[in-house]
Short mmCIF file of C-alpha atoms in Angstrom, two decimals:
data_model
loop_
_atom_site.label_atom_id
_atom_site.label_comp_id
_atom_site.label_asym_id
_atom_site.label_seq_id
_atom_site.Cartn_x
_atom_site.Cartn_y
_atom_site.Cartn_z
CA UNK A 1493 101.98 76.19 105.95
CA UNK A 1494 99.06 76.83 107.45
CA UNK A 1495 96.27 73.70 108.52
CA UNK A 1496 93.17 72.78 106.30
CA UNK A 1497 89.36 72.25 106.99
CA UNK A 1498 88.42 68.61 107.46
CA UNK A 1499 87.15 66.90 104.22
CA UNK A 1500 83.85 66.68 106.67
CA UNK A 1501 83.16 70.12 106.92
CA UNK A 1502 84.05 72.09 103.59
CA UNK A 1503 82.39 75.19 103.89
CA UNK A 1504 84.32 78.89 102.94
CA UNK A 1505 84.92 81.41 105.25
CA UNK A 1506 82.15 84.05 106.26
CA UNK A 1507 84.44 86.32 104.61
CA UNK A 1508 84.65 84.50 101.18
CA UNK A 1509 81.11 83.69 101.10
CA UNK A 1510 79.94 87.02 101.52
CA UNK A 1511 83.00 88.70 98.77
CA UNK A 1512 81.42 85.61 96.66
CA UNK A 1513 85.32 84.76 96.53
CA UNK A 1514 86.96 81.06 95.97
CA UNK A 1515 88.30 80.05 99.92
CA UNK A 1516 91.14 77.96 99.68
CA UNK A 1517 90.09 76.82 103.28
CA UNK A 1518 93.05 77.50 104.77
CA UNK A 1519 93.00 77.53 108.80
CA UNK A 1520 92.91 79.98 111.19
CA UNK A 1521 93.05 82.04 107.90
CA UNK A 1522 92.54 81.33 104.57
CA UNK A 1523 95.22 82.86 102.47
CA UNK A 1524 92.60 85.74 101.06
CA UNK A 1525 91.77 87.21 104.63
CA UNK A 1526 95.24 87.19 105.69
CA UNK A 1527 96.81 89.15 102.81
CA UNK A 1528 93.80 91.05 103.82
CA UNK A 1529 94.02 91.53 107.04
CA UNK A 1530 90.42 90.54 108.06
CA UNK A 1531 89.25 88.17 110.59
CA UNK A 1532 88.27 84.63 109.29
CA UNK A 1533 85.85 82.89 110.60
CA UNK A 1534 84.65 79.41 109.33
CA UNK A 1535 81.16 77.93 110.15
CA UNK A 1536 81.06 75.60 113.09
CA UNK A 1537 84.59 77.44 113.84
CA UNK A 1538 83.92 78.00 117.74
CA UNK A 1539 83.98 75.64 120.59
CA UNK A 1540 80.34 75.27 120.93
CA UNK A 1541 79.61 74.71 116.82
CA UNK A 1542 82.35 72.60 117.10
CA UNK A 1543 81.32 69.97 119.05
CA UNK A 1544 78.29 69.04 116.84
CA UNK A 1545 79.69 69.09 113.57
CA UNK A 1546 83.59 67.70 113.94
CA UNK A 1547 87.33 69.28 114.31
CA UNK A 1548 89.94 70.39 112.35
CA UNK A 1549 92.68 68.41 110.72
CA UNK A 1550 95.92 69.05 112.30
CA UNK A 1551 99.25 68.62 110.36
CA UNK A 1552 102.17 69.35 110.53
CA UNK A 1553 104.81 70.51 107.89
CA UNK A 1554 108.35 71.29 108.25
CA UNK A 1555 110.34 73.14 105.86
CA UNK A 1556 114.26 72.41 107.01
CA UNK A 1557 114.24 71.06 110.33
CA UNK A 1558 117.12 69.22 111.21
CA UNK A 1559 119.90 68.15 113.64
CA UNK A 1560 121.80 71.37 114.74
CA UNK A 1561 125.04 71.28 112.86
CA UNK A 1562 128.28 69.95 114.48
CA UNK A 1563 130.60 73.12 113.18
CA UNK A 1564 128.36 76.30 114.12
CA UNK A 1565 129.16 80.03 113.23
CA UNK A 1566 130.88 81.94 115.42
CA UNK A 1567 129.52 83.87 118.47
CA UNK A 1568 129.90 87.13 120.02
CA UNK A 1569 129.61 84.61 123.24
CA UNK A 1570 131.68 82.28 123.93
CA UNK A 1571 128.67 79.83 125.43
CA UNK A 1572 125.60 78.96 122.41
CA UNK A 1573 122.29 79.70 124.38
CA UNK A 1574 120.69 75.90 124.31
CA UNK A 1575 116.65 76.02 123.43
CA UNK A 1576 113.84 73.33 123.25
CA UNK A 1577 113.44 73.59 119.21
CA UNK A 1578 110.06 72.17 119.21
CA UNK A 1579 107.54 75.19 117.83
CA UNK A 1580 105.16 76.58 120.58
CA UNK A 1581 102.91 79.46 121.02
CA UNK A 1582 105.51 81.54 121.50
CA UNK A 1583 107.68 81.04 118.54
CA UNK A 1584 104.61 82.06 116.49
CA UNK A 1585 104.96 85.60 117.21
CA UNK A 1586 101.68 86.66 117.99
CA UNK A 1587 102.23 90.21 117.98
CA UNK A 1588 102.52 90.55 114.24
CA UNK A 1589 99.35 88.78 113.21
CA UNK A 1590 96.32 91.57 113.80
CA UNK A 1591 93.61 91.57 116.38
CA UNK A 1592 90.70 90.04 115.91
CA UNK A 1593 88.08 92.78 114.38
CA UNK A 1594 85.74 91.82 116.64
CA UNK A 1595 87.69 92.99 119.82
CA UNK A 1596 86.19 96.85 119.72
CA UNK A 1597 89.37 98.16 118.75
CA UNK A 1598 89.01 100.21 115.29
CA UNK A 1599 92.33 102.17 115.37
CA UNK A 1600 96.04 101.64 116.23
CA UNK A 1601 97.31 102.99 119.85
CA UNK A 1602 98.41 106.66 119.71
CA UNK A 1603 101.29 106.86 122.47
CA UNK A 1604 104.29 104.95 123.31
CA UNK A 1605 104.29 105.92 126.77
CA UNK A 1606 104.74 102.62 127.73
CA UNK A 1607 107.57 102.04 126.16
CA UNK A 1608 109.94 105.30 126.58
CA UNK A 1609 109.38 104.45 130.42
CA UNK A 1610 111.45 101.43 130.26
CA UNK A 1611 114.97 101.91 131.01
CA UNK A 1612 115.69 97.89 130.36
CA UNK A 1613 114.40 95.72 127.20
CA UNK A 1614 113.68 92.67 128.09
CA UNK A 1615 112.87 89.46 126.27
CA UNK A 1616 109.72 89.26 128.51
CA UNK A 1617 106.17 90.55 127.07
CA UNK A 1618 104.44 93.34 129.06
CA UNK A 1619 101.82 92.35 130.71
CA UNK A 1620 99.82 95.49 129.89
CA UNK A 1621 100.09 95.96 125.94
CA UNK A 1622 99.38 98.96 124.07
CA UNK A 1623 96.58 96.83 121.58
CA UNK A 1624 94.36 94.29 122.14
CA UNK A 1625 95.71 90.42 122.32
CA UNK A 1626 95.01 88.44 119.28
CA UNK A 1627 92.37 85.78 120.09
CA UNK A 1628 93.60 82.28 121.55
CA UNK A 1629 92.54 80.24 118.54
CA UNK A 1630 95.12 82.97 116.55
CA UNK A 1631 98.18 81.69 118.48
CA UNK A 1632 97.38 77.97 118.64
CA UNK A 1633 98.31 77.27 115.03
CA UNK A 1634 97.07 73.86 114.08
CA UNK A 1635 99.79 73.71 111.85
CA UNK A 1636 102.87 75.55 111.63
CA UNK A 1637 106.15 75.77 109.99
CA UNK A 1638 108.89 75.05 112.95
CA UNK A 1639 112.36 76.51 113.35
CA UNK A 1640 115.19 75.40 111.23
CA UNK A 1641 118.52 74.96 111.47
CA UNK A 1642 120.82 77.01 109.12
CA UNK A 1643 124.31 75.95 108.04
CA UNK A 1644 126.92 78.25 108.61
CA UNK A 1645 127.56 79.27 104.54
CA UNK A 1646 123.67 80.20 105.06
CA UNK A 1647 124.35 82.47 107.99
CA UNK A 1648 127.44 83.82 107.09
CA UNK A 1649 125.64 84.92 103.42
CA UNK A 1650 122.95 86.55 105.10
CA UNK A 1651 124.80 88.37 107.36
CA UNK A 1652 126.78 89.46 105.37
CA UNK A 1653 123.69 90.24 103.04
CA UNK A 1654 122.18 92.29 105.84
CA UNK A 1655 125.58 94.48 106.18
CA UNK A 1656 125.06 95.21 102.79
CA UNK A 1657 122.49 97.58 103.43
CA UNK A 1658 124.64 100.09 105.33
CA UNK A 1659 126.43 101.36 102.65
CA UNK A 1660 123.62 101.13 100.93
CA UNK A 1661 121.83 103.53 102.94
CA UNK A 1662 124.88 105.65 103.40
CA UNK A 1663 125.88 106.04 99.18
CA UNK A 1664 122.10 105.61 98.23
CA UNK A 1665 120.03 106.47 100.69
CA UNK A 1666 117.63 103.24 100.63
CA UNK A 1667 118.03 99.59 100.86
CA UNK A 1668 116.14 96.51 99.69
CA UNK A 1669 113.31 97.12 101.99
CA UNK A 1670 113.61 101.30 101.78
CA UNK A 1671 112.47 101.99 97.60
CA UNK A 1672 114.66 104.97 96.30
CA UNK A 1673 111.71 106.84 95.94
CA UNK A 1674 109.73 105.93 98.96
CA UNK A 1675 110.72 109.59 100.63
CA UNK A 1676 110.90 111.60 97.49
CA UNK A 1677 108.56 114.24 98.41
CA UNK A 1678 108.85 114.32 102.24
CA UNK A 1679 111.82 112.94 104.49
CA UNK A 1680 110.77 112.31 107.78
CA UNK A 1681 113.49 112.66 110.54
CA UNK A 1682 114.68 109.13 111.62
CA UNK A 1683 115.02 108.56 107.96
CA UNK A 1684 117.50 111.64 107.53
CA UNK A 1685 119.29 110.29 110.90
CA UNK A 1686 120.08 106.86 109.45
CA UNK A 1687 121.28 107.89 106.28
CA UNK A 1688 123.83 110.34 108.34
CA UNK A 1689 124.74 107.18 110.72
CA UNK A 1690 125.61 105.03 108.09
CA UNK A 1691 127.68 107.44 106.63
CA UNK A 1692 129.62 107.66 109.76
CA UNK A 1693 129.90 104.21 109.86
CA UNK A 1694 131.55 103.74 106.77
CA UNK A 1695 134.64 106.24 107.92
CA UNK A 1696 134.80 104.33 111.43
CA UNK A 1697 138.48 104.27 113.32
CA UNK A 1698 139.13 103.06 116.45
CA UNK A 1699 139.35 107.07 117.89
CA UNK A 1700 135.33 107.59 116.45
CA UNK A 1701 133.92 104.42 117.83
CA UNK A 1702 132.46 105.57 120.36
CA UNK A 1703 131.24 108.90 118.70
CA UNK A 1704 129.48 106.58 116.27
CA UNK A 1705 128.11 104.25 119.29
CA UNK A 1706 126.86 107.63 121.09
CA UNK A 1707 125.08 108.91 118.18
CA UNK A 1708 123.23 105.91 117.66
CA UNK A 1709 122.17 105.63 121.34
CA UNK A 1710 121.05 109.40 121.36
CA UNK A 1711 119.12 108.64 118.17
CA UNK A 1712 117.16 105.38 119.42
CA UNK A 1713 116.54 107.75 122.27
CA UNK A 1714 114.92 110.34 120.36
CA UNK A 1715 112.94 108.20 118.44
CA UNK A 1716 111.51 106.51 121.79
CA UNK A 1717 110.85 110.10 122.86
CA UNK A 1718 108.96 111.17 119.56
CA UNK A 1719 107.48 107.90 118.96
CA UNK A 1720 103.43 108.74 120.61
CA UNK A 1721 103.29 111.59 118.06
CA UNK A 1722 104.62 109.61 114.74
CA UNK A 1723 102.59 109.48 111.50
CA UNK A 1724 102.33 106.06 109.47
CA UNK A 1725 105.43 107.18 107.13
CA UNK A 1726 107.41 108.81 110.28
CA UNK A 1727 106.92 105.59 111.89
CA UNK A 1728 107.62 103.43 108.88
CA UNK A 1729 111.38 105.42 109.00
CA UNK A 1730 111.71 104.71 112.29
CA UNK A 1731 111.28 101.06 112.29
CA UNK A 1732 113.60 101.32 109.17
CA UNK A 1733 116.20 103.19 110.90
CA UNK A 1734 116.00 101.23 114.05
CA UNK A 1735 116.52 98.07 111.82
CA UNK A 1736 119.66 99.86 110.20
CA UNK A 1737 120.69 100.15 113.78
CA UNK A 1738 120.50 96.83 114.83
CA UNK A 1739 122.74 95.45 111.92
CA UNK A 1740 125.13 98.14 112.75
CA UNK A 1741 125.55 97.17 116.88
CA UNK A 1742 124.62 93.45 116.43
CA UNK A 1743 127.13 92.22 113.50
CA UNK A 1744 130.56 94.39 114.02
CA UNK A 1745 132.06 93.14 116.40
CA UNK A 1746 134.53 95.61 117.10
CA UNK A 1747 131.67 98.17 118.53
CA UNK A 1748 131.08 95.79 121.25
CA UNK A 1749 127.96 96.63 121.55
CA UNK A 1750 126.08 93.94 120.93
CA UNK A 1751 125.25 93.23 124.77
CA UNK A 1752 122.71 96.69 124.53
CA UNK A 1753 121.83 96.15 120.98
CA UNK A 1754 120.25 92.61 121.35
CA UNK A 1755 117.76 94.65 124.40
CA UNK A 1756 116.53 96.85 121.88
CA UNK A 1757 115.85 93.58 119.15
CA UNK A 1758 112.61 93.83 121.39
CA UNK A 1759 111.82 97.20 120.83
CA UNK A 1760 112.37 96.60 117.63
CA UNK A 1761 109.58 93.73 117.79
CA UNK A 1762 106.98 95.72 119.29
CA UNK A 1763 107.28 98.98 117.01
CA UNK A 1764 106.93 96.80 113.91
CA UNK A 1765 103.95 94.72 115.19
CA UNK A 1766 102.71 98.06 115.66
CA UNK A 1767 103.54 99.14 112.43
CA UNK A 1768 101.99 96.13 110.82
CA UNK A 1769 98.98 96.84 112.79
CA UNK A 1770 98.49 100.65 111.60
CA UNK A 1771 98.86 99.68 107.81
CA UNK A 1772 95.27 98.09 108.20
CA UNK A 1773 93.74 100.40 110.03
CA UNK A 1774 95.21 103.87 109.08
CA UNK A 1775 94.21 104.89 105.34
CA UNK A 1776 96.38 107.05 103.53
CA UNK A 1777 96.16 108.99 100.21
CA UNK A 1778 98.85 108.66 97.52
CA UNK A 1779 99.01 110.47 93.99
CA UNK A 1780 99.27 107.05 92.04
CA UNK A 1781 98.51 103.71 92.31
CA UNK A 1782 102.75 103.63 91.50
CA UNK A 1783 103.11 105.59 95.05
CA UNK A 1784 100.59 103.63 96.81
CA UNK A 1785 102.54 100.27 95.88
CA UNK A 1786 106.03 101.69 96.83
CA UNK A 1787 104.61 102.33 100.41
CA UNK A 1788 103.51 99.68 100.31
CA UNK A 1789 105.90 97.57 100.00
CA UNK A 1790 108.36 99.20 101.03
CA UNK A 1791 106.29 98.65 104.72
CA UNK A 1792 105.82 94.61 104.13
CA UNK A 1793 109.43 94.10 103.05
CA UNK A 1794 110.55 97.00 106.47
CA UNK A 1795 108.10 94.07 108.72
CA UNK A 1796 110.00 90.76 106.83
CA UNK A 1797 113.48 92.54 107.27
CA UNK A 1798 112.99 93.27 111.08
CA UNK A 1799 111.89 90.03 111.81
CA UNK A 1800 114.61 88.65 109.36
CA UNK A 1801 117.18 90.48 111.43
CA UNK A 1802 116.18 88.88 114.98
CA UNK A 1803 116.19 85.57 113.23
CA UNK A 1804 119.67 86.42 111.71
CA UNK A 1805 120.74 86.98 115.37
CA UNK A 1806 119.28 83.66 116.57
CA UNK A 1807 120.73 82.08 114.36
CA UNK A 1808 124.32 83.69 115.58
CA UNK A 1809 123.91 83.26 118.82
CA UNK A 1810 122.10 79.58 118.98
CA UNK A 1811 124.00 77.55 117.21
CA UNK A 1812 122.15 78.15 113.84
CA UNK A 1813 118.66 77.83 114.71
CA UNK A 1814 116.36 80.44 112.97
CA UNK A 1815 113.18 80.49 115.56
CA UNK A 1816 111.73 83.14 113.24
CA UNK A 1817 110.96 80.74 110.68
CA UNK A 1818 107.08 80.17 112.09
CA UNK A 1819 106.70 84.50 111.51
CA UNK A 1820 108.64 84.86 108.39
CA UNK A 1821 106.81 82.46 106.71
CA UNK A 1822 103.64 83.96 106.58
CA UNK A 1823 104.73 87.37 105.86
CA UNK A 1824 103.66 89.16 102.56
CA UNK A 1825 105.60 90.80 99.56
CA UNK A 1826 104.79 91.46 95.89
CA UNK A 1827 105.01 88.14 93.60
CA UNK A 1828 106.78 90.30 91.00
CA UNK A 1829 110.28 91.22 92.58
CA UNK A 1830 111.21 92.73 89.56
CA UNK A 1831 108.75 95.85 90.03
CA UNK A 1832 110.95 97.13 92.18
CA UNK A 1833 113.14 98.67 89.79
CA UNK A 1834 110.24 99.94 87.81
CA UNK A 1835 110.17 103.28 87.21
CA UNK A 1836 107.10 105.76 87.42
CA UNK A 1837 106.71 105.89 83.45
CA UNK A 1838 106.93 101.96 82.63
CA UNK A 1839 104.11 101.17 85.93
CA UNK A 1840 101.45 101.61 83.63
CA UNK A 1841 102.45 98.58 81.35
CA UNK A 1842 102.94 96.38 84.54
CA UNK A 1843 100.51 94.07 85.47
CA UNK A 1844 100.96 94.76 88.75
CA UNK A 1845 99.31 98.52 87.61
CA UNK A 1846 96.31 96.95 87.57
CA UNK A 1847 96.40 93.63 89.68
CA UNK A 1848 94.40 93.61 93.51
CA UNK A 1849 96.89 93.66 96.06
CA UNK A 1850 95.36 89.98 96.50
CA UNK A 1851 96.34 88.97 93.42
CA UNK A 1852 99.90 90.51 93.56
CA UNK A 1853 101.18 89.42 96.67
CA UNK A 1854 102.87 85.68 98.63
CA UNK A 1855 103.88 84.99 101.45
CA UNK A 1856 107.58 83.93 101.56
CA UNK A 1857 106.57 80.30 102.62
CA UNK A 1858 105.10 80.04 99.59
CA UNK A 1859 107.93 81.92 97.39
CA UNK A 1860 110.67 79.74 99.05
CA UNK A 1861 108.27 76.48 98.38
CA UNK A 1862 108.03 77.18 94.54
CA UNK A 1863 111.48 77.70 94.29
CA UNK A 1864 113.32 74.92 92.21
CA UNK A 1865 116.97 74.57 91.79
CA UNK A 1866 115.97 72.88 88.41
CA UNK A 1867 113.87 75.22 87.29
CA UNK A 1868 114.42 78.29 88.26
CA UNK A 1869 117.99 80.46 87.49
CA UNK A 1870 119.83 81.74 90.07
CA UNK A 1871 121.24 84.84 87.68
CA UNK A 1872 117.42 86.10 87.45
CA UNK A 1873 117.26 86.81 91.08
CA UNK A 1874 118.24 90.10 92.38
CA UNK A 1875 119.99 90.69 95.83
CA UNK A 1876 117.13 90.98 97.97
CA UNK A 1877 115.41 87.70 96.13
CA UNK A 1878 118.35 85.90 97.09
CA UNK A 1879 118.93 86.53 100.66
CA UNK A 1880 115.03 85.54 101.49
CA UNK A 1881 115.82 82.48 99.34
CA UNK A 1882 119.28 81.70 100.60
CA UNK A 1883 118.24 81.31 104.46
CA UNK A 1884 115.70 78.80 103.02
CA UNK A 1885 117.09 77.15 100.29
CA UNK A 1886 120.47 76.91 100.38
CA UNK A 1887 120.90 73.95 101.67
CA UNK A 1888 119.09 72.41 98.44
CA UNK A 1889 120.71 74.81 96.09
CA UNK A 1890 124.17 75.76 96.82
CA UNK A 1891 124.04 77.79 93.64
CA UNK A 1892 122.11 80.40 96.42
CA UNK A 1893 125.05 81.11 98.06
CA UNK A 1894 127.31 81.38 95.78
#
């Protein structure tokens, strides 16, 4: 996934050596200061050190890539948007991978002025943003993971995987990424919202549509209003809710609304690399290590799903190609899917109870790269397990999709 220090210049990060930690010398980050969330350096690193002692090793893997497929899914446009699939700075997604620590900037940004002032999401970056741009050597990956093509059992499975999470929300009142106890003790507002919409969705007619497309407007609108005041957790629900929103406008096609919707997949982006930014740099108390981890993780899977959602788009729209791929890759989650379903009382018998959040956590490059269809059972997966393994690995195991 990520590029490797020349056999010439083996020497940990600043960060390892000084945590006397193993490095695994992975480039621009090794894997313990991006679970982290720290800046890695490595010695001889900048331009000038770099000169006298050598360069990095560049090389590239791939994880799927392949000719677009001749029968694609269908569109909600008649004409599939044609892109140059090689990888570039931009598929990379810079917003999600944190500043550099050494920028000044020791907190998040507390108003979204910026963006409630827009009356048009665009696919085009601001040119003023509301945190400081990672470093160049951040974006330039020296090796990456490049967009993939998905066939259209893939897409169909995890769209229809994505839908799923409506009625979940609606019946349950949380999702795969949204733990069942996440908002036991306080519900913030966008939360209560979403759970309301979805159960409005689920008695939809043709005389409610556009109740139900109103209501969702006026609550994207609220939350764009409230957004420079939100806490962590009310900003956690929002990008939750928002994400709800999305799979409601973007995959039924009968709301027609997918025109608007696909704007807002870029408001979408920029609260969640927001998000993702405030998790490091915002601490928060919890009553149990149990607590802790459900925030948690509940936030890393909220960040994977949003971006997992844009790609599921892509792929609808462009003929199957999943430009996420580069971003999703090096997102987080717990090893242990399984903890999930654990329950307050059993979390002290868990290893997880008493693991570093180092030690407990993957990125899903990695999870989809360990998986084998020979040696690893489909039954033992859960839902959310296999959609993120599905749009990976489907291709090679059919049994994914099944």
């Amino acid at each position: 996934m990520l590029g490797y220090i020349s056999s010439t210049r083996k020497k940990s990060c600043y960060s390892c050596v000084k945590s006397k930690r193993r490095c695994d010398l992975g480039y621009p980050f090794c894997k313990r200061c991006f679970v982290k969330g720290i800046d890695c350096q490595y010695p001889g690193s900048s331009p000038r050190e770099s000169s006298k002692s050598g360069s990095v090793v560049i090389r590239q893997t791939t994880t799927d890539f392949a000719e677009p497929p001749a029968a694609t899914t269908s569109s909600s446009s008649d004409a599939l948007i044609s892109i140059d699939t090689i990888a570039n700075d931009a598929n990379l997604d810079p917003l999600l991978f944190l500043p550099d620590a050494s920028s000044g900037s020791s907190s998040s940004p507390e108003s979204f002025d910026e963006l409630s002032g827009l009356d048009d999401w665009g696919w085009e970056i601001p040119k003023v943003m509301p945190y400081p741009q990672p470093h160049l050597t951040r974006m330039l990956m020296p090796e990456y993971e490049v967009p993939s093509y998905l066939n259209e059992a893939q897409v169909t499975f995890i769209i229809h995987g994505m839908c799923s999470f409506v009625p979940a929300m609606a019946y349950a009142g949380s999702t795969a990424f949204l733990h069942k106890n996440l908002y036991q003790d306080y519900e913030p507002q966008a939360y209560q919202d979403c759970v309301a919409i979805c159960a409005l969705y689920l008695t939809k007619t043709v005389r409610n549509r556009h109740i139900l497309a109103n209501s969702i407007n006026a609550k994207i609108a609220g939350m764009i209003t409230e957004s420079a005041s939100w806490t962590l957790p009310q900003h956690l629900a929002a990008v939750q809710a928002l994400t709800i929103y999305q799979i409601i406008r973007l995959y039924d096609l009968e709301l027609n609304l997918q025109e608007h919707a696909a704007k807002h997949n870029r408001l979408l982006e920029l609260w969640s690399a927001t998000l993702w930014k405030r998790a490091f740099t915002e601490e928060q108390s919890f009553s149990s290590t149990y607590t802790s981890w459900i925030f948690h993780e509940s936030l890393r899977r909220t960040i994977m799903m949003s971006v997992f959602l844009r790609c599921g788009w892509s792929c609808l729209t462009k003929g199957g190609l999943a430009d996420q791929v580069p971003v999703l890759a090096r997102l987080p989650l717990t090893k242990d899917l399984e903890a999930w379903k654990c329950e307050q009382e059993d979390w002290s018998v868990r290893s997880l109870s008493f693991m570093s959040e180092e030690e407990s956590l993957i990125t899903y490059g990695d999870m989809s790269g360990r998986w084998s269809a020979a040696e690893n059972k489909v039954e033992e997966l859960d839902a959310f397990g296999r959609l993120l393994l599905a749009a990976c690995r489907g291709k090679d195991d059919p049994r994914l999709l099944a």
